[in-house]
Short mmCIF file of C-alpha atoms in Angstrom, two decimals:
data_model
loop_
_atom_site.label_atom_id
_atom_site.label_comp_id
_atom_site.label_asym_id
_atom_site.label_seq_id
_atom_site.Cartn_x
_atom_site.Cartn_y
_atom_site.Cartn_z
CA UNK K 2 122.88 -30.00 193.67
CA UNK K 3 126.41 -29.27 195.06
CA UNK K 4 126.83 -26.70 198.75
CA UNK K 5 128.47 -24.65 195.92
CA UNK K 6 125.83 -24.36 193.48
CA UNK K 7 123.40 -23.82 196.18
CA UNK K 8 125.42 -21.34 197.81
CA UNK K 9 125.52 -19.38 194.08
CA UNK K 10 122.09 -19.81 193.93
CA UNK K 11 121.14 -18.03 197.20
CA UNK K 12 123.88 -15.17 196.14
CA UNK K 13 122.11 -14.70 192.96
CA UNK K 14 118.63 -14.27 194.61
CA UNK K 15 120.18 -11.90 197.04
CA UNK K 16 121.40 -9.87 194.59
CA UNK K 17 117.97 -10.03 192.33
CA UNK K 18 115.70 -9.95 195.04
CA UNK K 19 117.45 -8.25 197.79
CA UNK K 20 118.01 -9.13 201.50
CA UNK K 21 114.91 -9.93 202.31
CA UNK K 22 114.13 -12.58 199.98
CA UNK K 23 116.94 -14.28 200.35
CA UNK K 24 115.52 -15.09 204.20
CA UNK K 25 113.68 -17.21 202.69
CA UNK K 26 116.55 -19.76 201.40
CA UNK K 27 117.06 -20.79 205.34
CA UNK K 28 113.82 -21.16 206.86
CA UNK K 29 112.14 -23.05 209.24
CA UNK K 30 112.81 -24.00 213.01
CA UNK K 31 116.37 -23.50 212.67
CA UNK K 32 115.48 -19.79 212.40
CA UNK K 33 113.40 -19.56 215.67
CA UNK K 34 116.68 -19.18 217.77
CA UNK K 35 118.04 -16.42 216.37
CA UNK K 36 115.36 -13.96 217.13
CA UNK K 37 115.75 -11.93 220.66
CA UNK K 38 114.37 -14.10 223.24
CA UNK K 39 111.18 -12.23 225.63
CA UNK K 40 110.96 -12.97 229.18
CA UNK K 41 107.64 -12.46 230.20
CA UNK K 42 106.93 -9.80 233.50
CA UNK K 43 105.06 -11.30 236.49
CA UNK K 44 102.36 -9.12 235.61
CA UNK K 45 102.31 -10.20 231.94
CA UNK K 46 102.49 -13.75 233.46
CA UNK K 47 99.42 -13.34 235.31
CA UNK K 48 97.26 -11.77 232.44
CA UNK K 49 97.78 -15.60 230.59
CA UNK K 50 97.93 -18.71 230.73
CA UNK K 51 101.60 -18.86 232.17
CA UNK K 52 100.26 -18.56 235.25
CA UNK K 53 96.79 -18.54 235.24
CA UNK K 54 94.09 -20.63 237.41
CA UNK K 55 93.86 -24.29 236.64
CA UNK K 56 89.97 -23.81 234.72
CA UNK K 57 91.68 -20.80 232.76
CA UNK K 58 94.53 -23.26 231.70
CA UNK K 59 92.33 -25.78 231.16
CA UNK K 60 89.63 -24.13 228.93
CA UNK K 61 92.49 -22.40 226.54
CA UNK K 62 93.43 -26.33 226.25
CA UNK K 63 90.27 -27.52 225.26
CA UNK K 64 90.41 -24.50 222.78
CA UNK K 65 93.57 -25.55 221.23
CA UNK K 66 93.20 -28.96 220.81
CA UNK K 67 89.63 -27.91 218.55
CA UNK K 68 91.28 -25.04 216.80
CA UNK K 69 94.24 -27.75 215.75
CA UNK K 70 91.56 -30.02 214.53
CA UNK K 71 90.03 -27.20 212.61
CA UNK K 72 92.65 -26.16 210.80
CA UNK K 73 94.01 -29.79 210.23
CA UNK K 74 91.03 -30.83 208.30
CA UNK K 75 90.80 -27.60 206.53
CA UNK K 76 94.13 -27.15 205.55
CA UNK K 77 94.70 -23.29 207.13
CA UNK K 78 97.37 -21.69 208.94
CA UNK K 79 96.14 -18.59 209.31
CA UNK K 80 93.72 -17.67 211.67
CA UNK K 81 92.30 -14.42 212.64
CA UNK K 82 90.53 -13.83 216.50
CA UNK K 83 88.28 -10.01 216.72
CA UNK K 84 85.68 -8.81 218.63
CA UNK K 85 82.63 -6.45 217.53
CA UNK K 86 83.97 -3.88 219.60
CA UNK K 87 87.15 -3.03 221.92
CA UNK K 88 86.93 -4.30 225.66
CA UNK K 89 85.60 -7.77 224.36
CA UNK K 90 88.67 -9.64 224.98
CA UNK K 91 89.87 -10.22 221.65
CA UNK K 92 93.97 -9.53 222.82
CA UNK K 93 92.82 -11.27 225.57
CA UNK K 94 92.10 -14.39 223.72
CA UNK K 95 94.75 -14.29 221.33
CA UNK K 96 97.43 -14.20 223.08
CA UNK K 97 96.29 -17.02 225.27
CA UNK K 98 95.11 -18.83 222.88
CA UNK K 99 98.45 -18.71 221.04
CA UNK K 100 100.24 -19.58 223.89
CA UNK K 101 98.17 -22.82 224.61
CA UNK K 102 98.86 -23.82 221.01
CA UNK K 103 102.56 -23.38 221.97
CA UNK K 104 102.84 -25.41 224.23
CA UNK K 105 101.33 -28.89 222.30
CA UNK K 106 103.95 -31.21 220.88
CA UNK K 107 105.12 -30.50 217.93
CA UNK K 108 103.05 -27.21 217.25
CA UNK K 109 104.77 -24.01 216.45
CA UNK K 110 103.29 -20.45 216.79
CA UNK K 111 103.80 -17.36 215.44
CA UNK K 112 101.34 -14.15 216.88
CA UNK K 113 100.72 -10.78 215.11
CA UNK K 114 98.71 -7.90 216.73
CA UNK K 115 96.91 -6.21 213.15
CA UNK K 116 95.35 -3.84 215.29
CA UNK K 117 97.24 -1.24 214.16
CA UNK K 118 94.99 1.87 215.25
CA UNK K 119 95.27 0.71 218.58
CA UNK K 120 97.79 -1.70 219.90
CA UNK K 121 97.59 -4.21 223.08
CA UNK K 122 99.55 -6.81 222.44
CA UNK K 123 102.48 -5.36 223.39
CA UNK K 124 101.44 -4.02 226.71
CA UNK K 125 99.48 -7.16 227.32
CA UNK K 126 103.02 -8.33 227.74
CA UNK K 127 104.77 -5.79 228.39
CA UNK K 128 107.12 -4.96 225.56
CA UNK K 129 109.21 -1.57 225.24
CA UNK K 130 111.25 -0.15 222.48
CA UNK K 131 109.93 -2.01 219.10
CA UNK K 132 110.19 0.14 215.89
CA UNK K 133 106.08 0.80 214.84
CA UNK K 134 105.08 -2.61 213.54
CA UNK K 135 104.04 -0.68 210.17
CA UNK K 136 107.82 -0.84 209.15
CA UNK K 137 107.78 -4.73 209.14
CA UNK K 138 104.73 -4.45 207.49
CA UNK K 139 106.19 -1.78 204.74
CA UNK K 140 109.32 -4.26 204.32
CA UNK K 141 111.35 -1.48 205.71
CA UNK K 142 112.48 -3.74 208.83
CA UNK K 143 112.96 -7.44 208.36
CA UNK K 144 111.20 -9.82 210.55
CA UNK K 145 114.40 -10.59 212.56
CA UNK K 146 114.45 -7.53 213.64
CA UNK K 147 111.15 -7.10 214.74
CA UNK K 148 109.46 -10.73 216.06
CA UNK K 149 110.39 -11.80 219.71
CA UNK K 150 110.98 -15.16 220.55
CA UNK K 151 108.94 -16.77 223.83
CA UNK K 152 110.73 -19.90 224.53
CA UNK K 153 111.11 -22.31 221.28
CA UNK K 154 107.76 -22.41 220.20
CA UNK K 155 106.15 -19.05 220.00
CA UNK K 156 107.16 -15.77 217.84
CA UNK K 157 105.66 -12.68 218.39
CA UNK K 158 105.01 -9.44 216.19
CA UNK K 159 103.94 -6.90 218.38
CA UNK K 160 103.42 -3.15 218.08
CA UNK K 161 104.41 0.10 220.25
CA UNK K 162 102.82 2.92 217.91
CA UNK K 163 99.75 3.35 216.18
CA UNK K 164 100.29 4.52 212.54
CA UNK K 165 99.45 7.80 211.83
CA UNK K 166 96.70 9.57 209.48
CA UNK K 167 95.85 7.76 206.42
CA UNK K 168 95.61 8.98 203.07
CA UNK K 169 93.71 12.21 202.17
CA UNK K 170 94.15 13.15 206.20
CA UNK K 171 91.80 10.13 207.36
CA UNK K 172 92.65 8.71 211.03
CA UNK K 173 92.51 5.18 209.46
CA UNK K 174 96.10 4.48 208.65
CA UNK K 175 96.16 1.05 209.98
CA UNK K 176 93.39 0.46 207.04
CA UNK K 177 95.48 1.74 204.56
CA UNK K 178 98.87 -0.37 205.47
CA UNK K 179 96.09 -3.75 205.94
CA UNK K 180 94.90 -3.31 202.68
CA UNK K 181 98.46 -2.70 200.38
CA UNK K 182 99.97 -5.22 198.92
CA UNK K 183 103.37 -5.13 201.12
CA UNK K 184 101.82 -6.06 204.15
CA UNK K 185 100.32 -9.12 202.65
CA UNK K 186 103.78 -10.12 201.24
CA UNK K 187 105.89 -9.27 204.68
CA UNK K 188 103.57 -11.20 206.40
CA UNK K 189 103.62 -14.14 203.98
CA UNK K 190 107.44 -13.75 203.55
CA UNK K 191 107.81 -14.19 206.97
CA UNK K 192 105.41 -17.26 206.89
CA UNK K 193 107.09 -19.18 204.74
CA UNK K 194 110.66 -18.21 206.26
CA UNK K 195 110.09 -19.74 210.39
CA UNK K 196 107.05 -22.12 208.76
CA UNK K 197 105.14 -21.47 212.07
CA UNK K 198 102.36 -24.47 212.19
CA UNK K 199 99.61 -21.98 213.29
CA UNK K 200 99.58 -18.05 212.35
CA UNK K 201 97.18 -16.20 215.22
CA UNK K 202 96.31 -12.34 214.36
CA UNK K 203 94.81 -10.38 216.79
CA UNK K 204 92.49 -7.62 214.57
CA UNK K 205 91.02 -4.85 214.79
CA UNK K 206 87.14 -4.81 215.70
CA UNK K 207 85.11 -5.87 213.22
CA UNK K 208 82.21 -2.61 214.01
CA UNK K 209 85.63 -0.45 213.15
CA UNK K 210 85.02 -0.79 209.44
CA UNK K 211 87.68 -0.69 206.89
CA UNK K 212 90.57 -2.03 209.34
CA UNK K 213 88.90 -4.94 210.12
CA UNK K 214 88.13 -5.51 206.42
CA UNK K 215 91.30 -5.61 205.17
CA UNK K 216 92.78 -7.41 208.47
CA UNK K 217 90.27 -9.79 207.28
CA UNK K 218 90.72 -10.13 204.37
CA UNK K 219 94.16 -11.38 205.35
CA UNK K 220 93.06 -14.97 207.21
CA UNK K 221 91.88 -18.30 206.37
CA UNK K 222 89.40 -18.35 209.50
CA UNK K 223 88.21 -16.22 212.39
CA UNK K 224 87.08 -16.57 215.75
CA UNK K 225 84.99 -13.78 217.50
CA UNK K 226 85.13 -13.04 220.93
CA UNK K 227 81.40 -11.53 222.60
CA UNK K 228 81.75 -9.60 226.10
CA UNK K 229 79.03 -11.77 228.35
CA UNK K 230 76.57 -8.83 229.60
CA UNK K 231 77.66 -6.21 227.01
CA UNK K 232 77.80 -7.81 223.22
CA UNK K 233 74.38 -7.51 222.08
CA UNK K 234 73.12 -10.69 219.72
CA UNK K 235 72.46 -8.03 216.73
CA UNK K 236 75.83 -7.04 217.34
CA UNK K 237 76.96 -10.74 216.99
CA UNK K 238 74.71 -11.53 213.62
CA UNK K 239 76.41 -8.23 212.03
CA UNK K 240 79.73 -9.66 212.58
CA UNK K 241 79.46 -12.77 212.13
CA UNK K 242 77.58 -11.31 208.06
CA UNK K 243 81.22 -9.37 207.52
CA UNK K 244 83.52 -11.64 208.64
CA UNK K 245 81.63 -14.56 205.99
CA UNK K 246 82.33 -12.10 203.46
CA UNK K 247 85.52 -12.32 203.94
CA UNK K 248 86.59 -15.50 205.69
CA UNK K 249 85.01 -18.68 207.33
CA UNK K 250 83.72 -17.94 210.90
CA UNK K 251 85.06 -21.04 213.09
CA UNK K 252 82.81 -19.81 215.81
CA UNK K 253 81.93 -17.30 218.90
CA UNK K 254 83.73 -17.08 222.03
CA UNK K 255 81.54 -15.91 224.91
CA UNK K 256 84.11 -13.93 227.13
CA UNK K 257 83.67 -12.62 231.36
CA UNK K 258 80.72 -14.82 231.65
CA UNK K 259 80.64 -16.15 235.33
CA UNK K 260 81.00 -19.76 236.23
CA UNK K 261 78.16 -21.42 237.01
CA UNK K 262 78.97 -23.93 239.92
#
């Protein structure tokens, strides 16, 4: 194939498919620098692993290296960390995690916060001035103009607004924009356009019903995060039931337990 039949080619899909497809015709790492480049705060610094205490570091490491191994043999990308409630950790560990995978040779990242209803990715690190992540997730905005760029190896989707009421005057909005079919093809769109080699979502609790389920229902695998002192072990079985339903469970991260020396 000729540059000029490939360059008619992408023309015609722009035309049939519309901007947002065509993305798609120049993908992969070459795409990573154009997105707006984050600087990360000193405070965001100091809530992960940029600048966190040398058994931190090291245990998101040892994370990493048996999440890659995971998803290696299994063949996923996609991977999914929640908690069965709020205050577990679950941003926490996501974002962490994410950046540890970042940072190994040859691995690129690319982190969405799914908790639509109620956000912390975004002031986890800081962020000001994104459009609602719902319009990336409607294909209103395109990814470029959404997804921040930390350093060469790590994209970020994060959100500044919860969603609204969902239909028939419910609070659940972020359930109904999960669930539709748009999100699922923005998200893969965008997947297939910067080829990240791990996708991390941070989700919604799984005890907050229908969100979770269709945040879910959106991974390969999932890792749950317990609060040591506060997740109960009933608590942890009834996750660990819906998740299965809906994806493999890779395991259970204990989270604020104490050292023992």
């Amino acid at each position: 194939m000729t540059i000029e039949t490939l360059r008619d080619a992408v023309e015609k899909s722009r035309v049939e498919r519309g901007a947002a497809s065509t993305a798609l015709a120049l993908s992969g790492p070459a795409q990573w620098s154009s997105l707006q480049a984050l600087q990360p705060t000193p405070t965001a610094r100091r809530r992960s692993v940029f600048d966190a205490p040398p058994p931190v570091r090291e245990a998101f490491d040892m994370l990493r290296t048996r999440l890659l191994k995971i998803t290696n043999d299994n063949a996923w990308t996609k991977i999914g960390v929640t908690a069965p409630r709020k205050g577990a950790g679950a941003t926490y560990t996501a974002l962490n995690l994410a950046m540890a995978l970042s940072r190994a040779p040859d691995v690129r990242v690319m982190l969405v916060d799914l908790d639509l209803d109620d956000p912390g990715l975004a002031e986890a690190l800081q962020v000001r001035g994104l459009r609602p992540l719902k319009d990336f997730l409607s294909g209103e905005v395109p990814a470029e103009d959404h997804f921040l760029r930390i350093g060469d190896s790590l994209i970020i989707g994060a959100n500044t607004a919860r969603p609204g009421r969902g239909k028939g005057g419910g609070t659940d909005g972020g359930a109904d924009i999960l669930h539709g079919r748009r999100a699922r093809l923005a998200l893969d769109e965008t997947i297939a356009r910067y080829r990240p080699t791990v996708v991390i979502y941070d989700l919604p609790p799984v005890r907050r019903g229908d969100a979770a389920l269709g945040a879910l229902s959106l991974v390969d695998g999932a890792l749950l995060v317990a609060e040591a002192g506060a997740t109960r072990t009933r608590e942890i079985a009834e996750c660990e039931q819906l998740i299965l339903e809906h994806a493999h469970l890779i395991g259970v991260l204990l989270n604020k337990a104490e050292a023992i020396a």
